[in-house]
Coordinates of C-alpha atoms in Angstrom, one line a residue:
Chain J
X1 CA -43.1 -10.5 5.6
X2 CA -41.0 -13.3 6.8
X3 CA -37.7 -12.9 8.6
X4 CA -35.8 -14.7 5.9
X5 CA -36.7 -12.3 3.1
X6 CA -36.1 -9.2 5.3
X7 CA -32.7 -10.6 6.2
X8 CA -31.7 -11.0 2.6
X9 CA -32.9 -7.5 1.7
X10 CA -31.0 -5.9 4.5
X11 CA -28.0 -8.1 3.8
X12 CA -27.9 -6.8 0.2
X13 CA -28.0 -3.2 1.5
X14 CA -25.4 -3.9 4.1
X15 CA -23.1 -5.3 1.3
X16 CA -22.1 -1.7 0.6
X17 CA -21.0 -1.3 4.2
X18 CA -19.0 -4.5 4.1
X19 CA -17.4 -3.3 0.8
X20 CA -16.4 -0.1 2.5
X21 CA -14.9 -1.9 5.4
X22 CA -13.2 -4.3 3.0
X23 CA -11.5 -1.3 1.3
X24 CA -10.1 0.2 4.5
X25 CA -9.5 -2.9 6.6
X26 CA -8.3 -5.4 4.0
X27 CA -7.1 -3.4 1.0
X28 CA -5.5 -0.4 2.9
X29 CA -4.7 -2.7 5.8
X30 CA -5.8 0.0 8.3
X31 CA -8.5 -0.2 10.9
X32 CA -10.8 2.7 10.2
X33 CA -13.3 3.5 13.0
X34 CA -14.9 6.4 11.2
X35 CA -17.7 4.1 9.9
X36 CA -20.0 4.6 12.9
X37 CA -20.0 8.3 12.2
X38 CA -20.1 8.2 8.4
X39 CA -23.0 5.7 8.5
X40 CA -25.1 8.0 10.7
X41 CA -24.0 11.0 8.5
X42 CA -25.4 9.2 5.4
X43 CA -28.5 8.3 7.4
X44 CA -29.0 12.0 8.4
X45 CA -28.3 13.6 5.0
X46 CA -30.6 11.1 3.2
X47 CA -33.3 11.4 5.9
X48 CA -33.4 15.1 5.8
X49 CA -33.5 15.4 2.0
X50 CA -36.0 12.6 1.6
X51 CA -38.3 14.3 4.1
X52 CA -38.1 17.4 1.9
X53 CA -38.9 15.3 -1.2
X54 CA -35.5 14.7 -2.7
X55 CA -34.6 11.0 -2.0
X56 CA -32.2 10.6 -5.0
X57 CA -30.3 13.8 -4.2
X58 CA -30.3 12.5 -0.6
X59 CA -28.4 9.4 -1.7
X60 CA -25.9 11.3 -3.8
X61 CA -25.2 14.0 -1.1
X62 CA -25.0 11.3 1.6
X63 CA -22.3 9.5 -0.4
X64 CA -20.4 12.7 -0.9
X65 CA -20.7 13.6 2.8
X66 CA -19.2 10.2 3.5
X67 CA -16.4 10.9 1.1
X68 CA -15.7 14.1 2.9
X69 CA -15.7 12.3 6.3
X70 CA -13.2 9.8 4.9
X71 CA -11.0 12.6 3.6
X72 CA -10.9 14.1 7.1
X73 CA -9.8 10.8 8.7
X74 CA -7.3 10.4 5.9
X75 CA -6.0 13.9 6.5
X76 CA -5.6 13.4 10.2
X77 CA -3.7 10.2 9.6
X78 CA -1.4 11.3 6.8
X79 CA -0.8 15.0 7.2
X80 CA -1.4 15.4 10.9
X81 CA 0.4 12.2 11.7
X82 CA -2.3 10.9 14.1
X83 CA -2.5 7.2 14.8
X84 CA -5.0 5.5 12.4
X85 CA -7.3 4.2 15.1
X86 CA -7.4 7.5 16.9
X87 CA -7.9 9.5 13.7
X88 CA -11.0 7.4 13.0
X89 CA -12.3 7.8 16.5
X90 CA -11.8 11.5 16.4
X91 CA -13.7 11.9 13.1
X92 CA -16.5 9.6 14.4
X93 CA -16.8 11.5 17.6
X94 CA -17.0 14.9 15.9
X95 CA -19.5 13.6 13.4
X96 CA -22.0 12.9 16.2
X97 CA -22.4 16.6 16.6
X98 CA -22.5 17.2 12.9
X99 CA -25.1 14.5 12.4
X100 CA -27.4 16.0 15.1
X101 CA -26.9 19.4 13.5
X102 CA -27.9 18.0 10.1
X103 CA -31.0 16.1 11.3
X104 CA -32.1 18.7 13.9
X105 CA -33.5 15.8 15.9
X106 CA -32.2 12.4 17.0
X107 CA -34.7 10.7 14.7
X108 CA -37.1 11.6 11.9
X109 CA -39.9 9.6 10.2
X110 CA -40.0 9.2 6.4
X111 CA -43.3 7.3 6.3
X112 CA -45.1 9.9 4.1
X113 CA -42.0 11.0 2.2
X114 CA -40.8 9.7 -1.2
X115 CA -37.9 7.3 -1.2
X116 CA -35.9 5.7 -3.9
X117 CA -38.1 2.6 -3.4
X118 CA -41.4 4.6 -3.9
X119 CA -39.9 6.4 -6.9
X120 CA -39.0 3.1 -8.7
X121 CA -42.3 1.7 -7.8
X122 CA -44.0 4.6 -9.6
X123 CA -41.8 3.9 -12.6
X124 CA -42.6 0.2 -12.6
X125 CA -46.2 -0.1 -11.4
X126 CA -46.5 -3.8 -12.2
X127 CA -43.7 -4.9 -9.8
X128 CA -44.9 -5.8 -6.3
X129 CA -43.2 -4.0 -3.4
X130 CA -41.5 -7.0 -1.8
X131 CA -39.8 -7.8 -5.1
X132 CA -38.7 -4.3 -5.5
X133 CA -37.3 -4.2 -2.0
X134 CA -35.2 -7.2 -2.9
X135 CA -34.3 -6.2 -6.5
X136 CA -33.1 -2.7 -5.8
X137 CA -30.7 -3.5 -3.0
X138 CA -29.4 -6.4 -5.2
X139 CA -28.8 -4.0 -8.1
X140 CA -26.9 -1.6 -5.7
X141 CA -24.8 -4.5 -4.4
X142 CA -23.9 -6.0 -7.7
X143 CA -23.2 -2.7 -9.4
X144 CA -21.0 -1.6 -6.5
X145 CA -19.0 -4.9 -6.8
X146 CA -18.5 -4.5 -10.5
X147 CA -17.5 -0.9 -10.3
X148 CA -15.0 -1.6 -7.5
X149 CA -13.6 -4.6 -9.5
X150 CA -13.0 -2.2 -12.4
X151 CA -11.7 0.6 -10.2
X152 CA -9.1 -1.6 -8.5
X153 CA -7.6 -2.6 -11.8
X154 CA -6.9 1.0 -12.8
X155 CA -3.6 2.8 -12.0
X156 CA -5.1 4.5 -9.0
X157 CA -6.9 1.4 -7.7
X158 CA -3.7 -0.7 -8.1
X159 CA -1.8 2.0 -6.1
X160 CA -4.3 1.8 -3.3
X161 CA -3.9 -2.0 -3.1
X162 CA -0.1 -1.7 -3.2
X163 CA -0.2 0.9 -0.5
X164 CA -1.8 -1.6 1.8
X165 CA 0.9 -4.1 0.9
X166 CA 4.1 -2.0 0.9
X167 CA 4.0 1.8 1.2
X168 CA 7.7 2.1 0.5
X169 CA 7.4 0.5 -2.9
X170 CA 4.5 2.8 -3.8
X171 CA 6.5 5.9 -2.8
X172 CA 9.5 4.5 -4.8
X173 CA 7.2 4.3 -7.8
X174 CA 6.8 8.0 -7.6
X175 CA 3.2 7.9 -6.2
X176 CA 2.0 10.2 -3.5
X177 CA 1.1 7.7 -0.8
X178 CA -0.8 10.2 1.4
X179 CA -3.1 11.1 -1.5
X180 CA -3.7 7.5 -2.4
X181 CA -4.6 6.7 1.3
X182 CA -7.0 9.6 1.3
X183 CA -8.8 8.3 -1.8
X184 CA -9.1 4.9 -0.1
X185 CA -10.6 6.3 3.0
X186 CA -12.9 8.6 1.0
X187 CA -14.1 5.7 -1.1
X188 CA -14.6 3.4 1.9
X189 CA -16.6 6.0 3.9
X190 CA -18.6 7.1 0.9
X191 CA -19.8 3.5 0.6
X192 CA -20.6 3.3 4.3
X193 CA -22.5 6.6 4.2
X194 CA -24.4 5.4 1.2
X195 CA -25.4 2.3 3.2
X196 CA -26.8 4.5 5.9
X197 CA -28.6 6.6 3.3
X198 CA -30.2 3.5 1.7
X199 CA -31.2 2.0 5.0
X200 CA -33.0 5.2 6.1
X201 CA -35.1 5.1 2.9
X202 CA -35.6 1.4 3.2
X203 CA -36.8 1.5 6.8
X204 CA -38.7 4.8 6.3
X205 CA -37.0 6.3 9.3
X206 CA -33.7 7.8 10.3
X207 CA -32.4 7.2 13.8
X208 CA -28.9 8.5 14.6
X209 CA -28.4 5.8 17.3
X210 CA -28.5 3.3 14.5
X211 CA -24.9 4.3 13.7
X212 CA -23.5 2.7 16.8
X213 CA -21.7 -0.5 16.1
X214 CA -21.5 0.0 12.3
X215 CA -17.8 -0.8 12.2
X216 CA -18.4 -4.1 14.1
X217 CA -21.3 -5.0 11.8
X218 CA -19.1 -4.4 8.7
X219 CA -16.2 -6.4 10.1
X220 CA -18.5 -9.2 11.2
X221 CA -20.0 -9.4 7.7
X222 CA -16.6 -9.2 6.0
X223 CA -15.2 -12.0 8.2
X224 CA -18.1 -14.3 7.8
X225 CA -17.8 -13.8 4.1
X226 CA -14.1 -14.6 4.2
X227 CA -14.7 -17.7 6.3
X228 CA -17.2 -18.9 3.6
X229 CA -15.4 -17.8 0.5
X230 CA -11.7 -17.9 1.6
X231 CA -9.3 -15.1 1.0
X232 CA -8.3 -15.4 -2.6
X233 CA -7.8 -12.3 -4.7
X234 CA -9.7 -9.1 -5.2
X235 CA -12.9 -10.3 -6.9
X236 CA -13.5 -13.1 -4.4
X237 CA -12.9 -10.5 -1.7
X238 CA -15.6 -8.2 -3.0
X239 CA -18.0 -11.1 -3.5
X240 CA -17.3 -12.3 0.1
X241 CA -18.5 -8.9 1.3
X242 CA -21.9 -9.7 -0.2
X243 CA -22.0 -13.2 1.0
X244 CA -20.9 -12.1 4.5
X245 CA -23.3 -9.3 4.7
X246 CA -26.3 -11.5 3.8
X247 CA -24.9 -14.3 6.0
X248 CA -24.6 -12.0 9.0
X249 CA -28.2 -10.8 8.6
X250 CA -29.4 -14.5 8.2
X251 CA -27.6 -15.4 11.4
X252 CA -29.3 -12.5 13.2
X253 CA -32.6 -13.5 11.7
X254 CA -32.1 -17.0 12.9
X255 CA -31.3 -15.8 16.3
X256 CA -34.5 -13.7 16.3
X257 CA -36.5 -16.8 15.4
X258 CA -34.8 -18.7 18.3
X259 CA -36.1 -15.9 20.6
X260 CA -32.6 -14.6 21.4
X261 CA -33.4 -11.2 22.8
X262 CA -32.5 -8.3 20.6
X263 CA -30.3 -6.7 23.2
X264 CA -28.0 -9.7 23.1
X265 CA -27.2 -9.1 19.4
X266 CA -24.2 -7.0 20.2
X267 CA -22.6 -9.7 22.3
X268 CA -23.5 -12.3 19.6
X269 CA -21.7 -10.1 16.9
X270 CA -18.7 -9.7 19.1
X271 CA -18.5 -13.4 19.7
X272 CA -18.8 -14.1 16.0
X273 CA -16.0 -11.7 15.1
X274 CA -13.8 -12.9 18.0
X275 CA -14.1 -16.6 16.9
X276 CA -13.7 -15.8 13.2
X277 CA -10.6 -13.7 13.7
X278 CA -9.0 -16.3 15.9
X279 CA -9.6 -19.1 13.4
X280 CA -6.1 -19.0 11.9
X281 CA -4.5 -19.1 15.4
X282 CA -6.9 -22.0 16.5
X283 CA -6.0 -23.9 13.3
X284 CA -2.3 -23.4 13.9
X285 CA -2.6 -24.6 17.5
X286 CA -4.5 -27.6 16.3
X287 CA -1.9 -28.5 13.7
X288 CA 0.8 -28.0 16.3
X289 CA -0.8 -30.4 18.8
X290 CA -1.4 -32.9 16.0
X291 CA 2.3 -32.7 14.9
X292 CA 3.4 -33.1 18.6
X293 CA 1.3 -36.2 19.0
X294 CA 2.6 -37.6 15.7
X295 CA 6.2 -36.9 16.8
X296 CA 5.5 -38.6 20.2
X297 CA 4.7 -41.8 18.3
X298 CA 8.4 -42.4 17.6
X299 CA 9.5 -42.1 21.2
Chain F
X1 CA 24.4 14.9 -13.8
X2 CA 24.2 14.5 -10.0
X3 CA 25.8 17.2 -8.0
X4 CA 25.9 17.1 -4.2
X5 CA 27.2 20.3 -2.7
X6 CA 28.4 20.6 0.9
X7 CA 25.7 18.2 2.2
X8 CA 25.4 18.0 6.0
X9 CA 23.0 16.1 8.2
X10 CA 23.0 15.7 11.9
X11 CA 20.6 13.4 13.6
X12 CA 19.2 14.2 17.1
X13 CA 21.2 17.5 17.4
X14 CA 21.6 18.9 20.9
X15 CA 21.2 15.5 22.6
X16 CA 23.8 13.1 23.9
X17 CA 22.9 10.9 20.9
X18 CA 23.9 13.6 18.4
X19 CA 25.3 12.0 15.3
X20 CA 26.7 13.7 12.3
X21 CA 25.8 11.3 9.4
X22 CA 26.9 13.6 6.5
X23 CA 29.7 16.1 7.1
X24 CA 30.0 18.7 4.4
X25 CA 30.0 16.0 1.7
X26 CA 30.5 16.9 -2.0
X27 CA 30.1 14.5 -4.8
X28 CA 29.7 14.9 -8.5
X29 CA 28.6 12.2 -10.9
X30 CA 29.0 12.4 -14.7
X31 CA 26.4 11.0 -17.1
X32 CA 26.8 7.2 -17.4
X33 CA 29.2 6.8 -14.6
X34 CA 28.9 3.6 -12.5
X35 CA 30.3 4.4 -9.0
X36 CA 30.8 1.9 -6.3
X37 CA 30.7 3.1 -2.6
X38 CA 32.5 1.4 0.2
X39 CA 33.0 2.1 3.9
X40 CA 32.5 0.7 7.3
X41 CA 29.1 0.5 9.0
X42 CA 28.0 4.0 10.1
X43 CA 30.2 5.7 7.5
X44 CA 27.1 7.4 6.0
X45 CA 26.6 5.4 2.9
X46 CA 22.9 4.7 3.3
X47 CA 22.4 8.2 4.7
X48 CA 23.9 9.5 1.5
X49 CA 21.3 7.5 -0.4
X50 CA 18.5 8.6 1.8
X51 CA 19.5 12.2 1.3
X52 CA 19.6 11.7 -2.5
X53 CA 16.1 10.0 -2.4
X54 CA 14.6 12.6 -0.1
X55 CA 13.8 10.3 2.9
X56 CA 14.9 13.4 4.9
X57 CA 15.9 16.9 4.0
X58 CA 19.5 18.1 4.4
X59 CA 20.4 20.5 7.3
X60 CA 22.8 22.3 4.9
X61 CA 23.9 22.0 1.3
X62 CA 22.1 21.3 -2.0
X63 CA 21.5 18.5 -4.4
X64 CA 20.9 18.9 -8.1
X65 CA 20.0 16.2 -10.6
X66 CA 20.3 17.0 -14.2
X67 CA 20.6 20.8 -13.6
X68 CA 17.4 20.7 -11.5
X69 CA 17.6 21.6 -7.8
X70 CA 15.9 18.7 -5.9
X71 CA 17.1 19.7 -2.4
X72 CA 13.5 20.3 -1.2
X73 CA 11.6 18.1 -3.6
X74 CA 9.5 15.5 -1.7
X75 CA 10.5 11.8 -1.9
X76 CA 7.8 10.6 -4.2
X77 CA 8.5 13.3 -6.8
X78 CA 12.2 12.5 -6.9
X79 CA 11.3 8.8 -7.4
X80 CA 10.2 9.8 -10.9
X81 CA 13.8 10.2 -11.9
X82 CA 15.6 8.0 -9.3
X83 CA 15.4 4.2 -9.0
X84 CA 16.5 2.6 -5.7
X85 CA 17.0 -1.1 -4.9
X86 CA 17.3 -1.9 -1.2
X87 CA 19.3 -4.6 0.6
X88 CA 16.1 -6.1 2.0
X89 CA 14.3 -7.9 -0.9
X90 CA 11.0 -7.3 1.0
X91 CA 11.3 -3.5 0.6
X92 CA 11.1 -3.0 -3.1
X93 CA 8.0 -5.0 -4.0
X94 CA 4.4 -5.4 -2.7
X95 CA 4.3 -9.0 -1.6
X96 CA 0.4 -9.4 -1.9
X97 CA 0.4 -8.4 -5.5
X98 CA 1.5 -10.3 -8.6
X99 CA 4.7 -9.8 -10.5
X100 CA 2.9 -8.0 -13.3
X101 CA 0.9 -5.8 -11.0
X102 CA 4.1 -4.7 -9.2
X103 CA 5.7 -3.9 -12.6
X104 CA 2.6 -2.1 -13.7
X105 CA 2.7 0.3 -10.7
X106 CA 6.4 1.0 -11.4
X107 CA 5.8 1.5 -15.1
X108 CA 2.8 3.7 -14.7
X109 CA 5.1 6.6 -13.8
X110 CA 5.7 7.0 -17.5
X111 CA 2.0 7.5 -18.4
X112 CA 0.2 8.7 -15.3
X113 CA -3.6 8.4 -15.8
X114 CA -5.5 7.6 -12.6
X115 CA -8.4 5.8 -14.1
X116 CA -6.7 4.0 -17.0
X117 CA -6.4 0.3 -16.8
X118 CA -3.1 -0.4 -15.1
X119 CA -2.3 -3.5 -17.1
X120 CA -2.5 -2.8 -20.8
X121 CA -1.8 -5.6 -23.2
X122 CA 1.3 -3.9 -24.7
X123 CA 2.7 -3.4 -21.1
X124 CA 2.3 -7.1 -20.3
X125 CA 4.2 -8.0 -23.5
X126 CA 6.9 -5.5 -22.5
X127 CA 7.2 -7.0 -19.0
X128 CA 7.4 -10.5 -20.5
X129 CA 10.2 -9.8 -22.9
X130 CA 12.2 -7.8 -20.3
X131 CA 11.8 -10.6 -17.7
X132 CA 12.8 -13.2 -20.3
X133 CA 16.2 -11.4 -20.7
X134 CA 17.0 -12.3 -17.1
X135 CA 16.9 -16.0 -17.8
X136 CA 15.3 -16.8 -14.5
X137 CA 12.0 -18.1 -15.8
X138 CA 10.2 -15.1 -14.3
X139 CA 8.4 -14.4 -17.6
X140 CA 6.3 -17.5 -16.9
X141 CA 5.4 -16.5 -13.3
X142 CA 3.9 -13.0 -14.0
X143 CA 0.7 -14.0 -12.3
X144 CA 2.5 -15.2 -9.1
X145 CA 2.3 -13.1 -5.9
X146 CA 5.7 -11.6 -5.4
X147 CA 5.7 -12.7 -1.7
X148 CA 6.0 -16.3 -3.0
X149 CA 9.2 -15.6 -4.9
X150 CA 12.8 -16.2 -3.6
X151 CA 14.9 -13.3 -2.5
X152 CA 17.0 -13.4 -5.7
X153 CA 13.8 -13.4 -7.8
X154 CA 12.4 -10.5 -5.8
X155 CA 15.5 -8.5 -6.3
X156 CA 15.4 -9.2 -10.0
X157 CA 11.8 -7.9 -10.1
X158 CA 12.8 -4.9 -8.0
X159 CA 15.7 -4.1 -10.4
X160 CA 13.3 -4.2 -13.4
X161 CA 10.8 -2.0 -11.5
X162 CA 13.4 0.6 -10.9
X163 CA 14.7 0.6 -14.5
X164 CA 11.6 -0.1 -16.6
X165 CA 10.9 3.6 -16.8
X166 CA 14.5 4.5 -17.5
X167 CA 15.6 6.6 -14.4
X168 CA 18.2 9.4 -14.5
X169 CA 19.9 7.8 -11.5
X170 CA 20.0 4.2 -10.2
X171 CA 20.9 3.7 -6.5
X172 CA 21.8 0.1 -5.4
X173 CA 22.0 -0.2 -1.6
X174 CA 23.9 -3.5 -1.0
X175 CA 21.2 -5.1 -3.1
X176 CA 22.9 -8.5 -3.2
X177 CA 24.0 -8.7 0.4
X178 CA 21.0 -10.6 1.7
X179 CA 21.2 -13.2 -1.1
X180 CA 23.0 -16.6 -1.3
X181 CA 26.2 -16.5 -3.5
X182 CA 24.6 -18.0 -6.6
X183 CA 21.6 -15.6 -6.4
X184 CA 23.9 -12.7 -5.6
X185 CA 26.0 -13.4 -8.7
X186 CA 22.8 -13.7 -10.9
X187 CA 21.4 -10.4 -9.6
X188 CA 24.8 -8.7 -10.2
X189 CA 24.8 -10.1 -13.7
X190 CA 21.3 -8.6 -14.3
X191 CA 22.5 -5.3 -12.8
X192 CA 25.4 -5.1 -15.2
X193 CA 23.2 -6.0 -18.1
X194 CA 20.6 -3.4 -17.3
X195 CA 23.1 -0.6 -16.5
X196 CA 24.9 -1.3 -19.8
X197 CA 21.8 -1.6 -21.9
X198 CA 20.2 1.6 -20.6
X199 CA 23.5 3.5 -20.0
X200 CA 22.4 4.3 -16.5
X201 CA 24.2 6.6 -14.1
X202 CA 24.6 4.3 -11.0
X203 CA 25.7 4.5 -7.4
X204 CA 26.2 1.1 -5.8
X205 CA 27.0 0.5 -2.1
X206 CA 28.8 -2.8 -1.4
X207 CA 30.7 -4.3 1.5
X208 CA 32.7 -6.5 -0.9
X209 CA 35.9 -4.6 -1.8
X210 CA 36.8 -6.9 -4.6
X211 CA 33.4 -6.4 -6.2
X212 CA 33.7 -2.6 -5.6
X213 CA 37.0 -2.5 -7.5
X214 CA 35.8 -4.7 -10.4
X215 CA 32.4 -3.2 -11.0
X216 CA 31.7 0.1 -12.6
X217 CA 34.1 2.9 -13.5
X218 CA 34.9 4.6 -10.2
X219 CA 35.1 3.8 -6.5
X220 CA 34.6 6.1 -3.5
X221 CA 35.2 5.3 0.1
X222 CA 33.3 7.0 2.9
X223 CA 34.1 7.4 6.6
X224 CA 32.5 9.7 9.2
X225 CA 30.1 11.2 6.7
X226 CA 32.7 12.3 4.3
X227 CA 34.2 10.9 1.1
X228 CA 37.8 10.0 2.1
X229 CA 38.9 8.3 -1.1
X230 CA 37.8 8.9 -4.7
X231 CA 39.5 6.5 -7.2
X232 CA 39.0 7.1 -10.9
X233 CA 39.0 4.6 -13.7
X234 CA 42.7 4.8 -14.5
X235 CA 43.9 4.7 -10.9
X236 CA 41.6 1.8 -10.1
X237 CA 43.1 -0.5 -12.7
X238 CA 45.5 -3.0 -11.1
X239 CA 44.6 -1.8 -7.6
X240 CA 44.4 -4.7 -5.2
X241 CA 42.5 -5.0 -2.0
X242 CA 45.6 -4.8 0.3
X243 CA 46.8 -1.7 -1.6
X244 CA 43.4 -0.1 -1.1
X245 CA 43.5 -0.9 2.6
X246 CA 46.9 0.7 2.8
X247 CA 45.5 3.8 1.1
X248 CA 42.6 3.8 3.6
X249 CA 44.9 3.5 6.6
X250 CA 47.0 6.4 5.3
X251 CA 43.9 8.6 5.6
X252 CA 43.9 8.1 9.4
X253 CA 40.3 7.1 9.5
X254 CA 38.9 4.5 11.9
X255 CA 40.2 1.1 11.0
X256 CA 38.3 -1.2 8.7
X257 CA 37.5 -3.7 11.4
X258 CA 34.5 -5.5 10.2
X259 CA 35.1 -9.1 9.1
X260 CA 32.5 -8.5 6.5
X261 CA 34.6 -6.0 4.7
X262 CA 37.9 -7.8 5.0
X263 CA 36.9 -11.3 4.2
X264 CA 34.2 -10.7 1.7
X265 CA 35.0 -12.7 -1.4

C-alpha cells in the first residue's frame, strides 16, 4: 500500500487525538501532558481485550479508562491545587506502571485476534480492506467532530468553553468551575485513549512505547490545522484538528519518501511545532520592521 | 434580607503583614434597599463584598441571605442568588465568546440542564429585548465576541448577566470607575433602570461621594473594616459633601486624603 493512503488513514485516526488536545489546550486553555499516558492506556486496554476476542468492548473500556485518567489529572489540578503541567506529568508517569500492569508485557500482537476492522469486514464482505481501513477512521473522525460540535453548544459545553476564557465569570454564573474542568479533561483524555485503542487495532499490535510523544503529535497536528484553517470559532477549530492530523501524517509520509531517517521524526515534529507557534511573533516582528522602514522614509 | 453579624477577617495573621480587613462588622439590609458604600482605599469595602460572595470564608461571624445561613456556602452556590459587577470590565464576561453565549451561561442558572442546548430560541429573543432597553445598539451585536466591545458595553452586558436571572442581592463594586464619563453615566442609568424594574436589593461601592448621596436610599461609610457612618433616607436628604466630610472627621477616623474621593464629580 502506498505511503499516501496510509498517511491519510492514520491521519483520520489521529484526528481524535488532535480533538482531545484541542479540548484541553485550546478550549480549556490548559496544557495537559496526561496524553502520553492516556494514549498508551487506551492502547493497552484495547490490546488486551482484542487479544481475548472483545475488540468493541476494548474500544469502549479504553475510552472510559482515558476518561478516568483525565479525571485524575483534573482532580490533582482543581482539588489538590497542583500546577496543571505537573498534574499532567504526574498522571502520565503513574500510568506507565498501570499500563504495564494492564498489558502484562511491553507489547502484544493482535495479528490473529479480531479487531473492529475485521468485524466490520465480516459484516460487509463486499468492501475491500483498504477501503474499509480508510472509511472506518473517517466515520470515527466525522462523528466525533459532529458530536463535539453539538456538545459544545449545550449548557455544559458552553461552560467548558467559558472556563477557558474567564473562570471568574463562570463561577459568578453559579457554575462549579472545578467540576467543569474535570469534565473537560475527562473528555479530552477519553478521546486520546480512544485514539490509542483504534491505532492498536488498526496496526494489529500494541506497543506501550508508542505512547511517548503523543502530546507533541497532537499539538503538532492541531497547530498545522490552525495554520491551514485559521483560528475562527469552534467548528473551524474542530475541522482544523482533522485537517492538521492528516496534514501531519502527510508531512511525515513525505519525509519518509525523501529518505529522512525515522529517528529524525521527533526533531522534525519539534521544529514544525516551534515554527508554527512562533508564527504570530514572527509576523509581528515583520510588520514592525516594515513600519519602521516606512517611517524612515519621512526622515 | 441580608444580615451580616459580627463579621471579622484578618489576612496573614501572626505575620508582620497582619491586616484586619473586617473588624466585627454588622450590616442589615432590608428588601429593596439600595445602599451606597463609601470609604478610603483599604477601608474594607471590597473585602466586605468578597465576604458576601464567598471568595473567602469569615474568621468569625455569620452571613444570612433571605433567612438562609450562607456563611460556609461555596462561592459558586452563593452566585445563584447574588449578582456581582466588578470595576474591571474584563472580569465579568468571557472575552472569547459572543454576547449571546455570555448571556446564555448567566441565564442557564434558572434552568440547569447540562446537555440542553444553551441557546434556545426563546432565550435569544429575551436577550434581544432586554439589550434593546439599554439603547446602546447591543441587540444588533449579539453575535460579536465580547472582547471586541468597549468597556461601557461590556459593563452593560455584565449588568444584564447579573440580573437576567433576578438575583436576591446585587453587588456593584465601583462598576463605573474604569469608564469614561459618558459611558459611566450610561452604565449608571442602566443600573438605576434595572434596579427599579426588578426591585433589586443592591449594595454599590463608589468613590464618588456626590453619586453616593444621590443614588439609592441609604449610604454607609467604612473605615478600618468597620461601618463608621450609616445614613438613612431621611437624614441623607439635603446632606452636602462638605457636611458629610465633617461628620466623617468627627468620627476620628483616618482622614479622607485621596484626591479621587474629594474631587470626584
